[in-house]
XYZ file of C-alpha atoms in Angstrom:
762
model
C -55.935 67.676 -43.701
C -56.583 63.956 -43.498
C -58.217 62.608 -46.690
C -61.504 60.739 -46.467
C -61.079 57.023 -45.871
C -63.362 54.339 -47.230
C -65.536 52.322 -44.845
C -64.926 49.033 -43.082
C -65.546 45.559 -44.407
C -68.731 43.572 -43.585
C -69.200 41.861 -40.243
C -67.797 38.291 -39.913
C -70.166 35.339 -39.712
C -68.283 32.901 -37.445
C -66.641 33.396 -34.007
C -63.142 32.880 -35.440
C -63.605 34.560 -38.807
C -61.276 37.553 -39.233
C -63.087 40.841 -38.588
C -61.467 42.170 -41.756
C -61.743 41.326 -45.424
C -58.124 41.453 -46.571
C -54.552 41.260 -45.327
C -52.527 44.394 -44.745
C -50.080 45.193 -47.530
C -47.234 47.722 -47.300
C -45.051 48.717 -50.252
C -42.185 51.226 -50.003
C -41.082 52.633 -53.362
C -38.184 54.965 -54.007
C -36.490 56.502 -57.009
C -33.228 58.423 -57.208
C -33.744 62.043 -58.217
C -30.028 62.776 -58.244
C -26.980 61.745 -56.250
C -27.708 62.013 -52.549
C -31.479 62.550 -52.837
C -34.311 60.027 -53.144
C -38.026 60.381 -53.704
C -40.144 57.966 -51.648
C -43.730 56.723 -51.615
C -45.271 54.502 -48.929
C -48.316 52.590 -50.187
C -50.571 51.291 -47.397
C -53.550 48.953 -47.818
C -54.730 48.223 -44.294
C -56.815 45.245 -43.276
C -58.950 47.533 -41.128
C -60.201 49.640 -44.063
C -60.995 49.149 -47.730
C -59.051 51.995 -49.358
C -55.351 52.363 -50.242
C -53.360 55.418 -49.167
C -50.032 56.843 -50.296
C -47.563 58.868 -48.203
C -44.396 60.793 -49.032
C -41.528 62.395 -47.115
C -41.219 66.169 -47.108
C -37.955 66.956 -48.870
C -37.233 70.001 -46.705
C -38.048 68.903 -43.148
C -38.170 65.101 -43.429
C -41.669 64.772 -41.995
C -44.242 62.242 -43.131
C -47.209 63.629 -45.090
C -49.940 62.573 -47.496
C -48.917 62.513 -51.150
C -50.626 64.925 -53.539
C -52.714 62.038 -54.845
C -53.122 59.992 -51.692
C -56.343 57.907 -51.630
C -57.161 55.121 -54.101
C -59.882 52.516 -54.235
C -57.349 49.669 -54.202
C -53.634 48.885 -54.276
C -53.527 48.160 -58.017
C -54.833 51.633 -58.843
C -52.248 53.266 -56.577
C -49.351 51.271 -58.069
C -50.490 52.058 -61.586
C -50.487 55.800 -60.856
C -47.049 55.640 -59.200
C -45.577 53.655 -62.075
C -46.573 56.486 -64.418
C -44.616 58.828 -62.143
C -41.445 56.815 -62.692
C -41.385 54.545 -59.637
C -40.131 50.997 -60.216
C -42.814 48.747 -58.731
C -40.721 45.577 -59.015
C -37.956 46.927 -56.746
C -40.274 48.033 -53.949
C -39.930 46.653 -50.444
C -43.076 44.723 -49.550
C -44.325 43.890 -46.085
C -47.393 43.168 -43.972
C -47.216 45.983 -41.399
C -45.778 49.435 -40.810
C -43.893 49.512 -37.512
C -42.505 53.046 -37.461
C -40.939 56.079 -39.099
C -38.164 58.453 -38.045
C -36.042 61.087 -39.790
C -32.821 62.927 -38.964
C -30.989 65.775 -40.702
C -30.758 64.206 -44.165
C -31.948 60.615 -43.765
C -35.371 59.077 -43.117
C -36.303 55.490 -42.415
C -39.429 53.354 -42.516
C -39.545 50.181 -40.405
C -41.480 47.491 -42.270
C -42.489 44.043 -41.024
C -41.369 42.188 -44.147
C -42.531 38.813 -42.874
C -44.923 37.880 -40.071
C -46.324 34.649 -38.700
C -49.861 34.241 -37.315
C -49.330 32.792 -33.832
C -52.896 32.489 -32.577
C -56.412 33.520 -33.553
C -58.270 34.778 -30.495
C -62.052 34.457 -30.211
C -63.589 37.001 -32.549
C -61.044 36.212 -35.273
C -58.378 38.584 -33.898
C -54.945 37.401 -35.044
C -51.702 37.935 -33.126
C -48.856 38.259 -35.624
C -45.244 37.510 -34.709
C -42.692 39.632 -36.571
C -40.235 37.165 -38.116
C -38.362 39.634 -40.342
C -38.287 43.431 -40.095
C -36.321 45.814 -42.292
C -35.447 49.484 -42.135
C -35.919 51.148 -45.537
C -33.478 54.072 -45.291
C -33.555 56.921 -47.820
C -31.752 60.222 -48.339
C -34.556 62.759 -48.502
C -32.184 65.750 -48.579
C -28.736 66.325 -50.074
C -25.990 66.364 -47.453
C -23.976 69.174 -49.096
C -23.498 71.986 -46.620
C -24.163 69.836 -43.544
C -21.438 69.974 -40.912
C -19.348 66.770 -40.777
C -19.980 66.347 -37.025
C -23.731 66.303 -37.647
C -23.328 63.734 -40.425
C -21.167 61.586 -38.117
C -23.775 61.738 -35.350
C -26.459 60.869 -37.894
C -24.476 57.859 -39.046
C -24.038 56.675 -35.441
C -27.774 57.039 -34.830
C -28.787 54.882 -37.779
C -26.128 52.291 -37.002
C -27.380 51.916 -33.426
C -31.041 52.010 -34.414
C -30.672 49.198 -36.934
C -28.828 46.998 -34.442
C -31.995 46.524 -32.399
C -33.565 43.343 -33.718
C -37.331 42.920 -33.333
C -37.623 39.664 -35.265
C -38.900 36.681 -33.291
C -39.517 38.623 -30.072
C -42.180 41.195 -31.024
C -45.815 40.789 -32.030
C -48.913 42.866 -32.765
C -52.655 42.665 -33.340
C -54.391 45.033 -35.750
C -57.977 44.659 -34.565
C -58.056 44.557 -30.711
C -56.004 45.748 -27.756
C -53.628 43.057 -26.462
C -51.558 45.379 -24.239
C -54.004 44.609 -21.410
C -55.299 41.248 -20.160
C -57.794 39.446 -22.414
C -60.454 40.507 -23.250
C -59.670 44.236 -23.245
C -62.552 46.536 -24.138
C -60.177 49.273 -25.291
C -59.649 49.948 -28.989
C -56.466 48.617 -30.578
C -55.190 52.188 -31.000
C -55.740 53.067 -27.303
C -53.264 50.664 -25.677
C -51.516 50.655 -22.333
C -48.444 52.603 -23.442
C -46.215 50.880 -20.883
C -46.074 47.815 -23.146
C -45.919 49.501 -26.594
C -42.332 49.392 -27.855
C -42.843 51.392 -31.060
C -44.712 54.279 -29.417
C -42.034 56.814 -30.394
C -41.650 55.434 -33.907
C -45.408 55.479 -34.541
C -45.864 59.105 -33.408
C -45.506 60.559 -36.954
C -48.598 58.558 -37.982
C -50.548 59.609 -34.888
C -49.655 63.243 -35.603
C -51.433 62.829 -38.942
C -54.499 61.455 -37.179
C -53.758 57.931 -38.424
C -54.271 55.737 -35.366
C -54.525 52.378 -37.134
C -51.679 52.634 -39.652
C -48.923 51.628 -37.236
C -50.039 48.707 -35.006
C -48.844 48.613 -31.412
C -45.677 46.519 -31.239
C -45.360 44.422 -28.081
C -42.236 42.633 -26.898
C -42.592 39.090 -25.609
C -43.942 35.754 -26.749
C -47.196 34.138 -27.878
C -47.653 30.367 -27.703
C -50.789 28.326 -28.335
C -51.848 24.688 -28.512
C -55.095 23.208 -29.842
C -56.414 20.202 -27.921
C -59.035 17.524 -28.565
C -60.570 15.986 -25.455
C -61.483 12.282 -25.349
C -65.155 13.252 -25.554
C -64.462 15.034 -28.847
C -64.583 18.600 -27.523
C -61.987 20.949 -28.976
C -60.331 23.643 -26.902
C -57.294 25.911 -27.068
C -54.667 26.902 -24.489
C -52.764 30.139 -25.134
C -50.048 31.898 -23.150
C -49.164 35.537 -23.920
C -46.389 37.577 -22.312
C -45.616 41.279 -22.760
C -42.548 43.100 -21.437
C -42.730 46.569 -19.930
C -40.661 49.344 -21.512
C -40.720 51.525 -18.383
C -37.260 50.277 -17.396
C -35.786 48.950 -20.654
C -32.389 47.403 -20.951
C -30.058 44.516 -20.361
C -29.484 42.481 -17.251
C -26.854 44.474 -15.369
C -28.008 47.861 -16.649
C -31.727 47.553 -15.842
C -32.365 46.111 -12.399
C -34.579 47.342 -9.616
C -36.440 50.633 -9.918
C -35.558 53.645 -12.050
C -36.750 57.263 -12.060
C -39.936 56.205 -13.845
C -40.846 53.734 -11.063
C -40.291 50.810 -13.401
C -38.638 47.587 -12.170
C -36.175 45.929 -14.514
C -37.426 43.036 -16.649
C -41.068 43.583 -15.676
C -43.300 41.141 -17.565
C -47.056 40.593 -17.588
C -48.196 37.090 -18.547
C -51.643 35.627 -19.119
C -52.977 32.143 -19.763
C -56.228 31.824 -21.726
C -58.356 28.735 -22.367
C -61.418 28.695 -24.612
C -63.795 26.315 -26.321
C -66.558 26.897 -28.833
C -70.096 26.348 -27.610
C -73.279 26.188 -29.626
C -73.778 28.738 -32.393
C -71.541 31.799 -32.148
C -70.819 31.497 -28.423
C -67.245 30.922 -27.207
C -66.661 30.149 -23.518
C -63.313 31.203 -22.039
C -61.245 31.458 -18.852
C -58.206 33.654 -18.236
C -55.660 34.369 -15.493
C -52.862 36.953 -15.582
C -49.880 37.632 -13.322
C -46.685 39.687 -13.133
C -43.000 38.892 -12.763
C -40.116 41.320 -12.287
C -37.018 42.259 -10.309
C -37.202 43.526 -6.711
C -38.969 46.944 -6.856
C -36.455 48.998 -4.841
C -33.351 50.952 -5.904
C -30.617 48.353 -6.352
C -28.257 47.032 -8.988
C -25.233 44.859 -9.739
C -21.698 45.653 -10.817
C -19.996 42.744 -12.532
C -16.398 41.922 -11.679
C -13.676 41.202 -14.262
C -13.859 37.770 -15.851
C -10.632 36.726 -14.145
C -12.525 36.858 -10.834
C -14.945 34.151 -11.949
C -18.696 34.555 -11.831
C -18.776 37.043 -8.976
C -20.632 40.327 -8.968
C -21.277 43.027 -6.408
C -24.892 43.598 -5.452
C -25.566 47.082 -4.106
C -28.561 48.920 -2.661
C -28.788 52.708 -2.767
C -28.148 54.218 0.668
C -30.664 57.077 0.458
C -34.257 57.029 -0.797
C -33.995 53.303 -1.340
C -37.747 52.852 -1.671
C -38.671 55.990 -3.626
C -40.888 54.847 -6.498
C -42.066 51.663 -4.771
C -45.346 53.324 -3.817
C -45.932 54.536 -7.376
C -45.160 51.077 -8.748
C -47.514 49.242 -6.417
C -50.243 51.776 -7.092
C -49.944 50.867 -10.781
C -50.389 47.174 -9.909
C -53.360 47.972 -7.703
C -54.785 50.014 -10.574
C -54.518 46.919 -12.767
C -56.366 44.913 -10.119
C -59.012 47.638 -9.754
C -59.671 47.685 -13.504
C -59.956 43.899 -13.509
C -62.406 44.033 -10.630
C -64.655 46.801 -11.962
C -64.075 46.717 -15.728
C -64.802 49.779 -17.818
C -62.452 52.595 -18.729
C -62.150 54.331 -15.375
C -58.421 54.152 -14.763
C -57.653 57.021 -12.413
C -56.937 58.123 -8.883
C -60.621 58.202 -7.880
C -61.210 54.679 -9.173
C -58.154 53.393 -7.302
C -59.144 55.116 -4.048
C -62.646 53.693 -4.324
C -61.222 50.230 -4.905
C -58.775 50.463 -1.981
C -61.554 51.466 0.393
C -63.623 48.404 -0.567
C -63.355 44.867 0.764
C -62.491 43.650 -2.759
C -58.980 45.059 -2.411
C -58.009 42.767 0.478
C -54.660 41.164 -0.481
C -55.238 42.289 -4.059
C -51.521 42.047 -4.893
C -49.555 39.135 -3.439
C -45.797 39.249 -4.013
C -44.051 35.875 -4.129
C -40.395 36.489 -3.278
C -38.233 33.587 -4.493
C -34.866 34.934 -3.319
C -32.565 33.179 -0.878
C -33.425 33.887 2.763
C -30.217 32.314 4.043
C -27.307 34.300 5.576
C -24.942 32.160 3.508
C -26.442 33.808 0.410
C -25.739 37.299 1.675
C -26.535 39.355 -1.414
C -29.994 37.881 -1.926
C -30.735 38.135 1.790
C -29.818 41.823 1.540
C -32.386 42.280 -1.235
C -35.041 40.245 0.584
C -34.592 42.320 3.730
C -34.911 45.592 1.836
C -37.909 44.313 -0.108
C -39.575 43.475 3.199
C -38.781 46.931 4.552
C -39.908 48.649 1.361
C -43.261 46.869 1.516
C -43.754 48.125 5.076
C -43.201 51.696 3.889
C -45.643 51.288 1.013
C -48.318 49.773 3.259
C -47.910 52.679 5.703
C -48.341 55.228 2.914
C -51.448 53.473 1.605
C -53.112 53.767 5.003
C -55.318 51.432 6.975
C -57.488 50.465 3.991
C -54.912 50.383 1.209
C -52.214 48.738 3.318
C -54.219 45.519 3.565
C -54.239 45.268 -0.228
C -50.574 44.173 -0.344
C -48.741 41.227 1.110
C -45.322 39.674 0.670
C -44.679 35.925 0.971
C -41.178 34.437 0.972
C -40.269 31.092 -0.587
C -36.546 30.342 -0.830
C -36.708 28.550 -4.191
C -33.110 27.380 -4.598
C -32.726 26.658 -0.885
C -35.875 24.530 -0.800
C -34.907 22.591 -3.938
C -31.436 21.920 -2.552
C -32.777 20.837 0.830
C -35.726 18.701 -0.230
C -34.731 17.673 -3.801
C -36.569 19.169 -6.721
C -39.507 16.732 -6.660
C -40.269 17.387 -3.000
C -39.484 21.070 -3.444
C -42.146 21.432 -6.136
C -44.679 19.679 -3.895
C -43.734 22.070 -1.073
C -44.264 25.003 -3.418
C -47.764 23.777 -4.318
C -48.580 23.598 -0.620
C -47.178 27.112 -0.149
C -48.982 28.682 -3.127
C -52.408 27.038 -2.621
C -54.079 29.839 -0.659
C -52.817 32.737 -2.860
C -53.800 30.920 -6.064
C -57.291 30.139 -4.796
C -57.743 33.700 -3.530
C -56.887 35.236 -6.915
C -58.778 32.670 -8.976
C -59.395 33.477 -12.629
C -61.777 35.345 -14.907
C -64.371 33.590 -17.068
C -67.102 34.442 -19.532
C -68.488 33.869 -22.991
C -68.210 35.749 -26.268
C -71.449 36.552 -28.069
C -72.548 38.652 -30.995
C -73.184 42.284 -30.133
C -76.753 41.800 -31.345
C -77.426 38.858 -29.023
C -79.944 39.457 -26.245
C -78.651 38.162 -22.900
C -79.468 38.521 -19.224
C -75.778 39.166 -18.454
C -75.166 41.928 -15.908
C -71.433 42.282 -16.601
C -70.713 42.966 -20.269
C -67.841 44.554 -22.200
C -67.168 45.148 -25.884
C -64.654 43.022 -27.791
C -63.638 44.395 -31.153
C -66.170 45.856 -33.556
C -68.631 42.956 -33.694
C -68.599 41.025 -30.398
C -69.230 41.441 -26.705
C -68.086 39.542 -23.633
C -70.474 38.335 -20.928
C -68.405 37.931 -17.770
C -69.424 35.210 -15.318
C -66.561 35.812 -12.890
C -63.671 38.247 -12.408
C -60.127 37.598 -11.282
C -59.575 38.925 -7.748
C -56.236 40.690 -7.676
C -52.997 39.247 -9.032
C -49.811 37.410 -8.107
C -46.403 39.019 -8.644
C -43.316 36.750 -8.718
C -39.753 37.962 -8.282
C -36.234 36.629 -7.990
C -33.016 38.535 -8.629
C -33.406 38.768 -12.412
C -37.054 37.861 -13.100
C -35.793 35.000 -15.244
C -35.427 31.339 -14.366
C -37.002 31.035 -10.919
C -39.931 33.293 -11.755
C -40.664 31.347 -14.938
C -40.575 27.978 -13.160
C -42.550 29.163 -10.132
C -45.271 30.797 -12.233
C -45.484 27.672 -14.412
C -46.132 25.451 -11.388
C -48.432 28.017 -9.741
C -50.669 28.394 -12.802
C -50.932 24.647 -13.540
C -53.694 24.198 -10.899
C -55.483 27.190 -12.449
C -55.355 25.469 -15.843
C -57.085 22.381 -14.443
C -59.678 24.482 -12.617
C -60.315 26.607 -15.740
C -60.919 23.481 -17.803
C -63.253 22.132 -15.116
C -65.167 25.414 -15.331
C -65.521 24.819 -19.079
C -66.750 21.263 -18.511
C -63.500 19.542 -19.510
C -61.705 17.042 -17.274
C -57.904 17.221 -17.198
C -57.799 14.261 -14.799
C -57.826 10.947 -16.685
C -59.053 9.006 -13.619
C -62.045 11.295 -13.127
C -62.767 11.192 -16.847
C -62.728 7.370 -16.852
C -65.170 7.323 -13.948
C -67.389 9.776 -15.775
C -67.253 7.657 -18.956
C -68.237 4.579 -16.937
C -71.246 6.430 -15.595
C -72.205 7.474 -19.102
C -71.954 3.868 -20.322
C -74.149 2.551 -17.496
C -77.910 2.239 -17.958
C -80.478 3.970 -15.773
C -82.156 1.840 -13.039
C -84.766 -0.576 -14.434
C -83.263 -0.720 -17.949
C -81.834 -3.730 -19.786
C -80.159 -4.179 -23.155
C -80.564 -7.255 -25.387
C -79.415 -8.020 -28.887
C -82.230 -8.225 -31.426
C -81.548 -8.895 -35.112
C -77.945 -7.821 -34.678
C -78.826 -4.531 -32.980
C -78.942 -3.522 -29.290
C -82.529 -3.212 -28.068
C -83.133 -1.248 -24.863
C -85.915 -2.443 -22.561
C -87.458 -0.196 -19.929
C -88.951 -2.484 -17.276
C -90.354 0.559 -15.484
C -92.755 1.453 -18.324
C -92.795 -1.916 -20.130
C -91.509 -0.259 -23.337
C -88.600 -0.831 -25.710
C -86.514 1.466 -27.924
C -83.495 1.382 -30.226
C -81.887 4.569 -28.817
C -79.602 4.202 -25.817
C -81.156 5.901 -22.761
C -79.119 8.574 -21.005
C -78.287 8.589 -17.317
C -79.926 11.249 -15.150
C -77.643 14.316 -14.893
C -77.074 13.921 -11.188
C -73.465 12.796 -11.105
C -71.337 15.352 -9.237
C -68.668 17.319 -11.087
C -64.997 17.086 -10.207
C -63.985 18.579 -6.874
C -63.040 22.280 -7.129
C -59.285 22.876 -6.962
C -58.700 19.137 -6.881
C -55.103 19.701 -7.995
C -54.037 20.652 -4.477
C -54.930 17.166 -3.222
C -52.404 15.573 -5.613
C -48.891 14.408 -4.988
C -46.326 14.856 -7.740
C -46.896 11.206 -8.652
C -50.608 11.930 -9.080
C -49.841 14.852 -11.400
C -47.637 12.623 -13.533
C -50.086 9.711 -13.683
C -53.547 11.329 -13.620
C -53.345 14.398 -15.876
C -53.465 14.037 -19.654
C -49.773 13.987 -20.655
C -50.203 15.615 -24.082
C -51.887 18.651 -22.532
C -49.273 18.967 -19.780
C -46.445 18.569 -22.280
C -47.844 21.395 -24.438
C -48.281 23.559 -21.347
C -44.678 23.003 -20.223
C -43.387 23.659 -23.746
C -45.119 27.059 -23.747
C -43.380 28.095 -20.532
C -40.009 26.874 -21.789
C -40.378 29.010 -24.909
C -41.490 32.054 -22.932
C -38.568 31.555 -20.558
C -36.053 31.387 -23.405
C -37.460 34.468 -25.160
C -37.309 36.695 -22.089
C -33.926 35.335 -21.043
C -32.562 36.077 -24.517
C -33.951 39.614 -24.399
C -32.500 40.322 -20.954
C -29.246 38.333 -20.883
C -28.513 37.283 -24.464
C -28.725 33.584 -23.550
C -31.282 30.818 -23.081
C -32.997 30.224 -19.743
C -31.295 28.337 -16.913
C -32.869 25.743 -14.596
C -35.549 25.037 -17.223
C -34.995 21.291 -16.794
C -37.098 21.417 -13.626
C -40.235 22.161 -15.671
C -40.167 18.561 -16.875
C -40.615 17.233 -13.340
C -44.400 17.013 -13.926
C -44.112 14.973 -17.144
C -44.676 11.201 -16.845
C -42.244 10.335 -19.645
C -39.401 12.612 -18.525
C -36.347 10.412 -17.873
C -34.007 13.044 -16.426
C -32.912 12.686 -12.821
C -33.875 15.448 -10.439
C -32.322 16.464 -7.190
C -29.949 18.926 -5.587
C -26.868 16.920 -6.662
C -27.656 16.531 -10.358
C -24.307 17.069 -12.115
C -25.936 17.298 -15.541
C -28.173 20.166 -14.423
C -25.261 21.973 -12.783
C -23.074 21.618 -15.865
C -25.861 22.898 -18.107
C -26.480 25.871 -15.826
C -22.761 26.657 -15.586
C -22.478 26.744 -19.366
C -25.335 29.236 -19.610
C -23.916 31.233 -16.682
C -20.567 31.649 -18.421
C -22.299 32.624 -21.669
C -24.395 35.195 -19.815
C -21.400 36.714 -18.072
C -19.496 36.978 -21.356
C -22.476 38.628 -23.047
C -22.969 40.984 -20.116
C -19.306 42.026 -20.104
C -18.822 42.411 -23.851
C -22.142 43.335 -25.439
C -24.439 44.848 -22.793
C -23.397 48.469 -23.414
C -23.993 48.499 -27.207
C -27.225 46.502 -26.768
C -28.415 49.060 -24.231
C -27.685 51.899 -26.657
C -29.597 50.249 -29.507
C -32.594 49.577 -27.234
C -32.679 53.209 -26.150
C -32.368 54.401 -29.750
C -35.360 52.277 -30.717
C -37.403 53.810 -27.893
C -36.138 57.335 -28.608
C -34.356 57.635 -25.252
C -31.128 59.502 -24.442
C -30.511 60.342 -28.105
C -28.541 63.495 -27.345
C -26.286 61.535 -24.985
C -25.563 58.704 -27.400
C -25.407 60.870 -30.537
C -24.440 64.422 -29.491
C -24.997 67.031 -32.179
C -27.736 65.095 -33.941
C -30.624 67.148 -35.318
C -33.979 65.375 -35.227
C -37.179 66.258 -37.060
C -39.090 64.924 -34.038
C -38.421 65.138 -30.324
C -36.998 62.237 -28.355
C -39.164 59.565 -26.810
C -39.401 61.172 -23.366
C -41.365 64.113 -24.742
C -45.128 63.831 -24.353
C -44.864 60.143 -23.371
C -46.481 59.390 -20.016
C -44.396 56.226 -19.603
C -41.149 58.228 -19.529
C -42.262 61.145 -17.400
C -40.599 61.172 -13.988
C -43.527 59.678 -12.084
C -41.673 59.360 -8.795
C -43.996 62.074 -7.577
C -44.180 64.131 -4.389
C -46.163 61.491 -2.551
C -43.099 59.253 -2.851
C -40.365 61.861 -2.558
C -41.722 63.843 0.381
C -44.184 61.644 2.241
C -42.112 58.452 2.188
C -40.324 59.067 5.489
C -37.864 56.212 5.757
C -38.254 55.180 9.388
C -35.358 52.763 9.107
C -32.309 53.993 7.218
C -30.173 51.744 5.110
C -27.283 52.035 7.547
C -29.450 50.762 10.417
C -30.636 47.869 8.304
C -27.034 47.156 7.444
C -26.196 46.806 11.127
C -29.032 44.319 11.549
C -27.748 42.282 8.611
C -24.241 42.265 10.075
C -25.753 40.853 13.250
C -26.896 37.881 11.164
C -23.282 37.154 10.287
C -22.917 39.033 6.994
C -19.374 40.185 7.688
C -18.656 41.087 4.057
C -21.214 43.886 4.002
C -19.687 47.279 3.173
C -20.669 50.863 2.437
C -19.189 53.032 -0.288
C -20.321 55.651 -2.795
C -23.648 56.102 -1.020
C -24.706 52.475 -1.185
C -24.579 49.190 0.692
C -22.799 46.407 -1.181
C -22.064 42.682 -0.953
C -20.014 40.460 -3.195
C -22.073 37.474 -4.248
C -21.967 34.728 -6.849
C -25.296 35.526 -8.444
C -25.259 32.426 -10.633
C -25.336 29.940 -7.730
C -22.250 28.154 -9.050
C -18.864 27.785 -7.366
C -16.349 28.951 -10.006
C -13.585 26.849 -8.457
C -15.687 23.679 -8.272
C -18.908 24.378 -10.204
C -20.147 20.792 -10.103
C -19.331 20.189 -6.465
C -17.212 17.169 -7.431
C -14.341 17.939 -5.041
C -16.347 19.074 -2.046
C -17.465 16.654 0.604
C -21.230 16.863 0.748
C -22.560 17.445 4.265
C -25.527 15.408 5.450
C -28.815 16.915 4.252
C -30.395 19.272 6.803
C -33.890 18.614 8.123
C -36.783 20.060 6.070
C -37.312 23.749 6.855
C -40.567 24.919 8.436
C -43.129 26.535 6.098
C -42.014 30.087 5.254
C -43.959 32.536 7.437
C -45.844 35.569 6.178
C -43.616 38.158 7.837
C -46.072 40.952 7.127
C-alpha cells in the first residue's frame, strides 16, 4: 500500500517563479550487514511534494518497496531516524534526481543524477535540467553463495554493459511539465510520449508502486537558450530543444532506416521557442517544431575494412522494402493532428477525422537532401526508393489521406558544389519558402488559470497556468539525408531562420536593423503641427493646432505599418548578413552547432561535419566558402576518418550498452541472466511490433525492388548488384575521395550551369 503523501507547495506569484518550493534531494545510504550482503535505504525529498519518503530493497527478490518507516515530514527527520538504525549519513551518495532502478540475481542498482545543470526556465517557472554527472549505486542485496557461476558471470556482464552507457551531458529532464511533446504540452509530466523517454524501463519499479513523479522522464538530446535585449529595451528569450526517439536506438551503422517497430534510425524532434514577458503575469510566445531522421524504408550500410578507405556498401532490402513506412507516417500525421486540434485525443478516430478535413492538406512535407545524381549511386538508390515508398503510403492512405504527404528533393551537396555555398544557401531559401510559410508556427500567451479571458482555444500548462492559443502550427517539416546528421542540421537551421524573424515580428520585435532604424526615426518625429523649442534648458513642445504647450513629448499616431510578413524571403544573403542583428543570429547559429555536435556524438561518436557552413549568415565570419574550400574538406576528412574508426572499433559494444540501458535484448547479450523484472519490450508500446496488418498485408508493392533496380541500371548505375535478398551499391558515404581527399591532384572541370529548381515529383 502506498503511504499518504503530504500536499503540494503554494502557487507561485510570478510567471517564471518555480512551481515548487524546494529542490529535489536524493540520498542513497547503505551499510554492510555481512560479507556479500548490504542493507540499503533511498531517501527521496521531491520538489513536487513536501514530504520525505524512504525506500528499501527486498532482500529476497530484489524489488523496490517502501521501508517500514517510510514517510517523514522532512529530510532531516528521515536522516535522524536512519542514523539511529546504523546508517552512516556522511558516506551516502547525494543527488538531485532518481533516474532508475534495476535488480538482477544478487545485485541491485540505483541510477542517481549526482549533478545537474539548469539549462532553461520555461514560462511558468518549469526548469529543464541537464544531467552533468550520473552514477550507478550498486549494492549486493543477497549473498551469492549457492548461485551458479554462469549466472554470476552473466550478471557481471550485464552490470558492466549497463554502466558503460553514459547519460551525462546528453540527457535532460523536467519535473513539473511534459517536455516529450512540443511546447506547451497540456499532458502531465508523468504522462509523456513514451517514444522519447529513455529511462522508461528503469523507472518501471517506481511506477509499479504507484509513484509517478519519483523518477522524472529522461530525454536524450540538447537544450540551448539565449536571453536577448532589444534596442527598445524589451527582453526576450530564444530556446531550442531537441529530443531523440528511442524507437530505433543505436549507433550509425547499426540503426539506419526502419526497424520492426517502424522507427527510423536517428529520428529527432526539434523545436524553437521564443517568448517575452508582457504586462503583469502574461507571457507571449511563439513556437515551431520539426523532425529529422534517416530515410524511412528498410535499408542499411555495411562498412568495408579500413584498408579499403572510406567506402561502405549501401543496401536496400529486396522484399517488403516499405513495410512500416505507413505506420511511421501515420505517427507523424498523428502529431500534426494533435497540434491542429489540441486536447488529449490521440487515436485512430482523431487521425481519420483529421485526414478527412482540409486542414490535413500537405500536413507532412519531407525535405529529402540526398544526392539525386547518378554519379552518387548509393544516395540515388535511396532517393528512388524513398520516392517509391511515399507513393505506396499515399495509396494506402486513400484519396483524402494521400494529399496529406508530399516529398520534395533538394540535392544539398550537389547544389553547394555547383553554385558555391553562398549561392546554394540562397537557392535553398528560394526552395523552402512555400513549405515554411505553409507550416507557419504556433503562438499564444500564458496566463494564470484564474484569469478571465475571451480566448476560444485554451490548454492547461502545469498546475497553475493556462495557455491561450492565437494560432496553431499547420503540419510539420521532416528533413532527411543519409544519416540525419550534418545536412539535416544545416538545412533545418537555414529553414527555421525565417520563422525566427517572423515569430519575433509577431511578438512586436524587429530582427531587421534597417526596419528598426526607420521605426525609431518615426518615433523621434513629431506629429503634424507640433514644434519643439528650448525653454529654460528644457525642451518645450508647442501644439500649433490647439495653441497649447506641454513639457511631455507628444507621441506619433499609431498608424505606421508593421514590417512586411515573411520579409526574410525578399533578402539576399548579403541582406541577411547586414540587416539582421548579428548578436541574435550568432546565438541562433551557436545553438544549432551545439545541437549538431550532440546528436553527431550520440550517433557516430564524433563531432558534426560541414558545420562551417552555418557561419555563412554571420557578418563577421572570415572563413571562405565554396565548393573548392580545402580547409573545409580537410576538416571534414578528419571527422570522417574518426567516425569510420569509431564505427569499426566501438559500435558493437556501444550498441550493447544502449540496449542494456533500454532493457532490450538482455537474454541475447547476457544469456542465463535472471532478472527481477521483465525486459524493456514487455508492456512497452514503443517496442511492440507495430508493423501491423495494414502494412504487412495491404501494402501490395506494385513495383518490386528488382524492377526498380533495372530502372536504376538504365540510368547508368552499372555497379548495382543483388545478393542475400537485397540490392546493394558500393559508395563513399563521406563524400571524400580517399586517394585524393582534398582534390589537389585532380584537374577541376569547368563548373556546370546552375541546375533547374528541383521538381516536386509527387
